[in-house]
């Protein structure tokens, strides 16, 4: 069954308000030190992680400490993009030699996304809408996760990298029903509805037209 619906381009506040950008001092020195120690202890003393075979990396979804960072950073991000945000979920990943991150878009819960570097031994840039960012520890990139294609080139050749992803939606936008990742939690493994899929396709098309 095919569902069709109508919407106005003005509803897509993401297109109007956000373009990927580097945030140099995303974490304070104290926050960064705390997160580095936490990630190290989590990695070596707690087996509650999942190995992502397709990425050759370890990952933690909905981590309590990272969820706290997710909430703490809302004010900063709202000022950066002039939108009222609501958190969806956090996700952090530990990359090792041979890890990969292929070209992709994220699901609707990632309308506004941040990827931030916590710790790294070796360089491996993230590329967002074909712009390359080599993040240093404490730096982040803000981007539209579900409408900007992003990836990392080749395989990670370094020793290790801890990266956290913080995701949000526009509080008054078309994906507000993904607040706190409730849609995915209730409909797992489905992260989006048919209506979401159609909106995403239009959103990506319009974003490409605006960046040509």
Coordinates of N, CA, C and O in Angstrom, one line a residue, residues 110-202:
X110 N 17.8 11.5 13.9 CA 19.1 12.2 13.8 C 18.9 13.4 13.0 O 19.8 13.8 12.2
X111 N 17.8 14.1 13.1 CA 17.6 15.3 12.3 C 18.7 16.3 12.5 O 19.2 17.0 11.6
X112 N 19.1 16.5 13.8 CA 20.2 17.4 14.1 C 21.2 16.5 14.8 O 20.9 15.9 15.9
X113 N 22.5 16.4 14.3 CA 23.4 15.5 14.9 C 24.8 16.1 15.2 O 25.1 17.1 14.5
X114 N 25.5 15.5 16.1 CA 26.8 16.0 16.5 C 27.7 14.7 16.6 O 27.3 13.7 17.1
X115 N 28.8 14.8 15.9 CA 29.8 13.7 16.2 C 31.0 14.4 16.8 O 31.5 15.4 16.3
X116 N 31.5 13.9 18.0 CA 32.5 14.6 18.7 C 33.6 13.6 19.1 O 33.4 12.4 19.4
X117 N 34.9 14.1 19.0 CA 36.0 13.2 19.3 C 36.4 13.3 20.7 O 36.6 14.4 21.3
X118 N 36.4 12.1 21.4 CA 36.8 12.0 22.8 C 38.3 11.7 22.9 O 39.0 12.3 23.7
X119 N 38.7 10.7 22.2 CA 40.1 10.2 22.3 C 40.5 9.6 20.9 O 39.7 8.9 20.3
X120 N 41.7 9.9 20.5 CA 42.2 9.2 19.3 C 43.7 9.0 19.3 O 44.4 9.8 19.8
X121 N 44.1 8.0 18.6 CA 45.5 7.7 18.3 C 45.5 7.4 16.8 O 45.3 6.2 16.4
X122 N 45.6 8.4 16.0 CA 45.6 8.2 14.6 C 44.5 9.1 14.0 O 43.5 9.3 14.6
X123 N 44.8 9.6 12.8 CA 43.8 10.5 12.1 C 42.9 9.7 11.2 O 43.3 8.6 10.6
X124 N 41.7 10.1 11.1 CA 40.7 9.5 10.2 C 39.5 10.5 10.1 O 38.6 10.6 10.9
X125 N 39.5 11.3 9.0 CA 38.5 12.4 8.9 C 37.1 11.9 8.7 O 36.9 10.8 8.2
X126 N 36.2 12.7 9.1 CA 34.8 12.5 8.8 C 34.5 13.4 7.6 O 34.9 14.6 7.7
X127 N 33.7 13.0 6.7 CA 33.4 13.8 5.5 C 31.8 14.0 5.5 O 31.1 13.0 5.5
X128 N 31.4 15.2 5.5 CA 30.0 15.6 5.6 C 29.7 16.4 4.4 O 30.3 17.5 4.2
X129 N 28.7 15.9 3.5 CA 28.4 16.6 2.3 C 29.7 17.0 1.5 O 29.8 18.1 1.0
X130 N 30.6 16.0 1.5 CA 31.9 16.1 0.8 C 32.8 17.2 1.3 O 33.8 17.5 0.7
X131 N 32.6 17.7 2.5 CA 33.6 18.5 3.2 C 34.3 17.7 4.3 O 33.6 17.1 5.1
X132 N 35.6 17.8 4.3 CA 36.4 16.9 5.2 C 36.7 17.7 6.5 O 37.1 18.8 6.5
X133 N 36.5 16.9 7.6 CA 36.9 17.5 9.0 C 37.8 16.4 9.7 O 37.3 15.3 9.9
X134 N 38.9 16.9 10.0 CA 39.8 16.0 10.9 C 39.7 16.5 12.3 O 40.3 17.5 12.7
X135 N 38.9 15.9 13.1 CA 38.6 16.3 14.4 C 39.7 16.0 15.4 O 40.2 14.9 15.4
X136 N 40.0 17.0 16.2 CA 41.0 16.8 17.3 C 40.1 16.5 18.6 O 38.9 16.7 18.6
X137 N 40.8 16.0 19.6 CA 40.1 15.6 20.8 C 39.4 16.9 21.4 O 40.0 17.9 21.5
X138 N 38.1 16.7 21.7 CA 37.3 17.9 22.2 C 36.5 18.6 21.1 O 35.7 19.5 21.5
X139 N 36.8 18.4 19.9 CA 36.1 19.1 18.8 C 34.9 18.3 18.3 O 34.9 17.0 18.5
X140 N 34.0 18.9 17.6 CA 32.8 18.3 17.1 C 32.4 18.9 15.8 O 32.7 20.0 15.4
X141 N 31.6 18.1 15.0 CA 30.9 18.6 13.8 C 29.4 18.5 14.0 O 28.9 17.5 14.5
X142 N 28.8 19.6 13.8 CA 27.3 19.6 13.8 C 26.8 19.5 12.4 O 27.3 20.2 11.5
X143 N 25.8 18.7 12.2 CA 25.3 18.4 10.8 C 23.9 17.9 10.8 O 23.4 17.5 11.8
X144 N 23.3 17.9 9.6 CA 22.0 17.3 9.5 C 22.1 15.8 9.2 O 22.3 15.4 8.1
X145 N 22.0 15.0 10.2 CA 22.3 13.5 10.1 C 21.4 12.8 9.1 O 21.9 11.9 8.4
X146 N 20.1 13.2 8.9 CA 19.3 12.5 8.0 C 19.2 13.1 6.6 O 18.5 12.6 5.8
X147 N 19.9 14.2 6.4 CA 19.8 14.8 5.1 C 21.2 15.1 4.5 O 21.3 15.5 3.3
X148 N 22.2 15.0 5.3 CA 23.6 15.2 4.8 C 24.3 13.8 4.8 O 24.5 13.2 5.9
X149 N 24.8 13.4 3.6 CA 25.5 12.1 3.5 C 26.9 12.3 4.2 O 27.5 13.3 4.1
X150 N 27.3 11.3 5.0 CA 28.5 11.4 5.7 C 29.2 10.0 5.8 O 28.5 9.0 5.7
X151 N 30.5 10.1 5.9 CA 31.3 8.8 6.0 C 32.7 9.1 6.4 O 33.1 10.3 6.5
X152 N 33.5 8.1 6.5 CA 35.0 8.2 6.7 C 35.7 7.4 5.6 O 35.2 6.3 5.3
X153 N 36.7 8.0 5.0 CA 37.3 7.3 3.8 C 38.2 6.1 4.2 O 38.9 6.1 5.2
X154 N 38.1 5.1 3.4 CA 38.9 3.9 3.6 C 38.7 3.2 5.0 O 37.6 3.3 5.6
X155 N 39.8 2.6 5.5 CA 39.8 2.0 6.8 C 40.7 2.7 7.7 O 41.7 3.4 7.4
X156 N 40.3 2.7 9.0 CA 41.0 3.4 10.0 C 42.4 2.7 10.2 O 42.4 1.5 10.4
X157 N 43.5 3.5 10.0 CA 44.8 2.9 10.1 C 45.5 3.2 11.5 O 46.6 2.8 11.7
X158 N 44.8 3.9 12.3 CA 45.3 4.2 13.6 C 45.1 3.1 14.7 O 44.7 2.0 14.3
X159 N 45.4 3.4 15.9 CA 45.3 2.4 17.0 C 43.9 2.4 17.6 O 43.3 1.3 17.8
X160 N 43.4 3.6 17.9 CA 42.1 3.6 18.5 C 41.4 5.0 18.4 O 42.1 6.0 18.2
X161 N 40.1 5.1 18.5 CA 39.4 6.3 18.4 C 38.0 6.2 19.1 O 37.3 5.2 18.8
X162 N 37.8 7.0 20.1 CA 36.5 7.0 20.8 C 35.7 8.2 20.3 O 36.2 9.4 20.4
X163 N 34.5 8.0 19.8 CA 33.7 9.0 19.2 C 32.3 8.9 19.7 O 31.7 7.8 19.8
X164 N 31.7 10.1 20.1 CA 30.3 10.0 20.5 C 29.4 10.8 19.5 O 29.8 11.8 18.9
X165 N 28.2 10.2 19.4 CA 27.2 10.8 18.5 C 26.0 11.2 19.3 O 25.5 10.4 20.1
X166 N 25.6 12.5 19.2 CA 24.5 13.0 19.9 C 23.4 13.4 18.9 O 23.7 14.2 18.0
X167 N 22.2 13.0 19.1 CA 21.1 13.2 18.1 C 19.9 13.9 18.7 O 19.5 13.6 19.9
X168 N 19.3 14.8 17.9 CA 18.2 15.6 18.3 C 17.2 15.7 17.2 O 17.5 15.5 16.0
X169 N 16.0 16.2 17.5 CA 15.0 16.6 16.5 C 14.5 18.0 16.9 O 14.6 18.4 18.0
X170 N 14.0 18.7 15.9 CA 13.4 20.0 16.0 C 12.1 19.7 16.9 O 11.3 18.9 16.5
X171 N 12.0 20.4 18.0 CA 10.9 20.2 18.9 C 9.6 20.5 18.3 O 8.6 19.8 18.6
X172 N 9.5 21.4 17.3 CA 8.3 21.7 16.6 C 8.3 21.2 15.1 O 7.5 21.7 14.3
X173 N 9.1 20.3 14.8 CA 9.3 19.9 13.4 C 8.6 18.6 13.0 O 7.8 18.0 13.8
X174 N 8.8 18.2 11.8 CA 8.1 17.0 11.2 C 8.5 15.7 11.9 O 7.9 14.7 11.7
X175 N 9.7 15.7 12.6 CA 10.1 14.4 13.2 C 10.1 14.5 14.7 O 10.7 13.7 15.4
X176 N 9.3 15.4 15.3 CA 9.2 15.5 16.7 C 8.7 14.3 17.4 O 8.9 14.1 18.6
X177 N 8.0 13.4 16.7 CA 7.5 12.1 17.3 C 8.7 11.1 17.6 O 8.4 10.1 18.2
X178 N 9.9 11.5 17.2 CA 11.1 10.7 17.5 C 11.8 11.1 18.7 O 12.9 10.6 19.0
X179 N 11.2 12.1 19.4 CA 11.8 12.6 20.7 C 12.1 11.4 21.6 O 11.3 10.4 21.7
X180 N 13.3 11.4 22.2 CA 13.7 10.3 23.1 C 13.8 9.0 22.5 O 13.7 7.9 23.2
X181 N 13.8 9.0 21.2 CA 13.8 7.7 20.4 C 12.7 6.8 20.6 O 12.8 5.6 20.5
X182 N 11.5 7.4 21.0 CA 10.4 6.6 21.4 C 9.8 5.8 20.2 O 9.4 4.6 20.4
X183 N 9.8 6.4 19.0 CA 9.3 5.6 17.9 C 10.0 4.4 17.6 O 9.5 3.3 17.5
X184 N 11.4 4.4 17.6 CA 12.2 3.3 17.4 C 12.0 2.2 18.5 O 12.0 1.0 18.2
X185 N 12.0 2.7 19.7 CA 11.9 1.8 20.8 C 10.5 1.0 20.8 O 10.5 -0.2 21.1
X186 N 9.5 1.7 20.3 CA 8.2 1.0 20.2 C 8.0 0.1 19.0 O 7.2 -0.8 19.0
X187 N 8.8 0.5 17.9 CA 8.6 -0.2 16.6 C 9.9 -1.0 16.2 O 9.9 -1.3 15.0
X188 N 10.8 -1.2 17.1 CA 12.1 -1.8 16.7 C 11.8 -3.2 16.0 O 10.9 -3.9 16.4
X189 N 12.5 -3.5 14.9 CA 13.7 -2.8 14.3 C 13.4 -1.7 13.3 O 14.3 -1.3 12.6
X190 N 12.2 -1.2 13.3 CA 11.9 -0.2 12.3 C 12.1 1.2 12.9 O 11.5 1.6 13.9
X191 N 13.0 2.0 12.3 CA 13.4 3.3 12.8 C 12.6 4.4 12.2 O 12.8 5.6 12.6
X192 N 11.8 4.1 11.2 CA 11.0 5.2 10.6 C 9.7 4.7 10.0 O 9.6 3.5 9.6
X193 N 8.7 5.5 9.9 CA 7.4 5.1 9.3 C 7.5 5.4 7.8 O 8.4 6.0 7.2
X194 N 6.5 4.9 7.0 CA 6.4 5.2 5.6 C 6.3 6.7 5.3 O 6.9 7.2 4.3
X195 N 5.6 7.4 6.2 CA 5.5 8.8 6.0 C 6.9 9.5 6.2 O 7.3 10.4 5.5
X196 N 7.6 9.0 7.2 CA 9.0 9.5 7.5 C 9.8 9.3 6.2 O 10.6 10.2 5.8
X197 N 9.7 8.1 5.6 CA 10.6 7.8 4.5 C 10.3 8.8 3.3 O 11.2 9.3 2.7
X198 N 9.1 9.1 3.1 CA 8.7 10.0 2.0 C 9.2 11.4 2.3 O 9.7 12.1 1.5
X199 N 9.1 11.8 3.6 CA 9.5 13.2 4.0 C 11.1 13.2 3.8 O 11.6 14.2 3.3
X200 N 11.8 12.2 4.2 CA 13.2 12.2 4.1 C 13.7 12.3 2.7 O 14.6 13.0 2.4
X201 N 13.0 11.6 1.8 CA 13.4 11.7 0.4 C 13.3 13.1 -0.2 O 14.1 13.6 -0.9
X202 N 12.1 13.7 0.2 CA 11.9 15.1 -0.3 C 13.0 16.0 0.4 O 13.5 16.9 -0.3

